[in-house]
Amino acid sequence: LLLPVVVFVISTTRLAEAARQRRLAALRLVGASAWQVRRIASGETLVGTITGVLAGWALFITCHVVADRVDVADESMFTADLAPAWWAAVLITLGVPLTTVLISLAALRGAVHDPLRSVRQATPIRRRLWPRLVPLVLGLAGAVFPWPQVYSSNAVRLAIPAGSVALVLVSVPLLLSWIVETVARRWHGGPVAWQLALRRLHLTSGTAARSVSAIAVVVTGVIALQTMFASLEHQALRLAGRAGAAPAQISIGGEEDRTGRDGMSATAAEVAALPGVSSVSPHHSISLQSGRSVARVVIVDCATAAASFPVGECRDGDAFLPEHTAGTDEQLPISAGQQWEILTTGSNATGAGTIAWTIPPLRHIGPSTDSSNTAELVLTPAAAAGIPMEIRSVRIEVDPTAQAPPDLEEQVRTVAGAHLPFPAVHRSVALTDSSAELRMVEYGLLLGAMVVFALIGCSLLVTAVEQIQERTRPMAVLGAVGAKRSTLVWSAFLQNAVPMLLALLLAVPLGCLLGGLIMVSLFAAPPVPDLPGMGAVLSFAAVSVLVVTALTAPALSKAMSSDGLHTE
């Protein structure tokens, strides 16, 4: 998401680079020192960059003010949530100008050390391919390698694939400049407009590649993300169809009140009687502590315990010690007769502290059949008689029927509020809802791509106008000897279309490959291409070329007039 922005900053920094290099090389030839040339270039760059940073802050502040009035997928946000970290704000505010200055100085090496070559507009040095393939090979290797099976740390499992994706995206502009140069150098023959366009691309292949490199990175990244989200959406819809599109579960959480009455049982009984409720699964929970060890304890009846644990024969008063599950934390040394302390730091406790409690006789059972239930100790209500009611936490899972009324969640919230202090009631995200949210993310990607394409189209327009201004005299000569205006218009169109086409031919398969590798490596799911989304992205790119060509037509007509032949 961020790398296209970085590439865009780099490419816009080098707009009009050829004219700037010739101007600064001329200053170098008439006696300016290397330090003076670098200082002039830095000043020119900082004027535009600082203006852009200030405009960015103004845009952010404007969006910050109106953000709380915007809803996306029935979700909104508070203005206070859009406060960037101070270090990130400082890094961006100072880092963008610094980056642009360093890029400008790096691009001036030829003008400083060999100014005569820049003034004469000599043919650029041919680029080598193999150094540009290194980031691509490393990135694809990192995306293919099964990191989740090697590293258990989530940070490592996500950071290394993210770095691999970054390497692949960085390789796109590196390869694109070589591809544009190679095609322009090796393709011969064809109509006059085609030959004019290719010869100009041969002389300015770096400028042409930079003008569309940001588009190539955006297309690659967006197609990779579209492939990911389309695959996840397909997976969600498939699982929803397999599950029969069951209604989303309603969860009630909270704590018992300070009076010590059993609010959970009353809530569960009333909720079970509501129309549209299929089943109710209530349980209490507490936390035990012994030294540095903390154990989670659930208090359930036998029927609820049998749904998640292999308890076998069960009577009220039994206590169970589930077996340690492989892959989880080390099993705690819990045995009958030990004295543990009950943590009472919840909001309903009479005061923060601990209460001593002795472990009752235990029955060892197998591990939980529900991976989300990680309790170290399972108690039936009679076995937990010594645990005060007011320090217990409450959890009730409500399964609606397919014919549940739309306001069932509100009814459940009303019942819970009558028996529990400040209950938290929410509906879990259904698979179909997840699919809808993924689709909203895909639409957001298209909208973001359209905005970035508009910005990149502006830079492409500046590049095209600059090239026309540089060739005012040759184009005036062509117009004077009878060259058709349509030929030059087609030439200008091809100078934009050929790099764009090469960029898309590189970005589309690379984006699909990257998205597919991420799905297989991280999610172990088959990739599903998002053909409508890809078509929309490619349409944006094609429209940008047509719009840029249309906007450069007036400048092209002016350059063909006889005024360009006059010597000032």
Coordinates of N, CA and C in Angstrom, one line a residue, residues 26 34 39 69 102 111 148 179 191 193 215 236 260 280 415 421 450 474 495 553:
A26 N 25.0 23.3 -18.0 CA 25.5 24.5 -18.6 C 26.1 25.4 -17.5
A34 N 30.8 22.4 -8.2 CA 29.9 21.2 -7.9 C 29.0 21.5 -6.8
R39 N 23.6 22.9 -4.6 CA 22.8 23.7 -3.8 C 21.6 24.3 -4.6
R69 N -18.2 11.9 10.0 CA -19.4 12.0 9.3 C -19.5 11.0 8.1
L102 N 17.8 14.1 -1.8 CA 18.8 13.0 -2.1 C 18.7 12.4 -3.5
A111 N 25.5 15.4 -14.6 CA 25.6 16.9 -14.9 C 26.8 17.5 -14.2
P148 N 5.2 -19.9 7.7 CA 4.4 -20.3 8.9 C 4.8 -21.7 9.5
I179 N 13.1 -2.9 -19.9 CA 12.2 -3.4 -20.9 C 11.9 -2.3 -21.9
P191 N 5.1 2.3 -39.4 CA 4.7 3.6 -39.8 C 5.6 4.7 -39.3
A193 N 4.7 7.4 -37.6 CA 4.4 7.8 -36.2 C 5.0 6.8 -35.2
I215 N 2.5 3.8 -11.9 CA 1.3 3.1 -12.4 C 1.6 1.6 -12.3
A236 N -14.8 -17.6 2.0 CA -15.9 -17.3 2.9 C -17.3 -17.7 2.4
G260 N -24.2 -10.6 44.7 CA -23.9 -12.0 44.8 C -25.0 -12.9 44.2
V280 N -28.8 -21.9 24.1 CA -28.1 -20.9 24.9 C -27.0 -21.7 25.7
V415 N -32.7 -8.0 27.9 CA -32.7 -9.1 29.0 C -31.4 -9.0 29.8
P421 N -24.9 -6.1 35.4 CA -24.4 -4.7 35.3 C -23.5 -4.5 34.1
M450 N -7.9 4.5 -8.4 CA -8.4 5.6 -9.3 C -7.8 6.9 -8.9
P474 N 12.4 20.7 -33.8 CA 12.3 19.6 -34.7 C 10.8 19.4 -35.2
Q495 N 4.1 7.4 -27.7 CA 5.1 7.6 -26.7 C 4.5 7.4 -25.2
A553 N -2.6 17.7 -27.0 CA -2.9 18.1 -28.4 C -2.7 19.6 -28.7

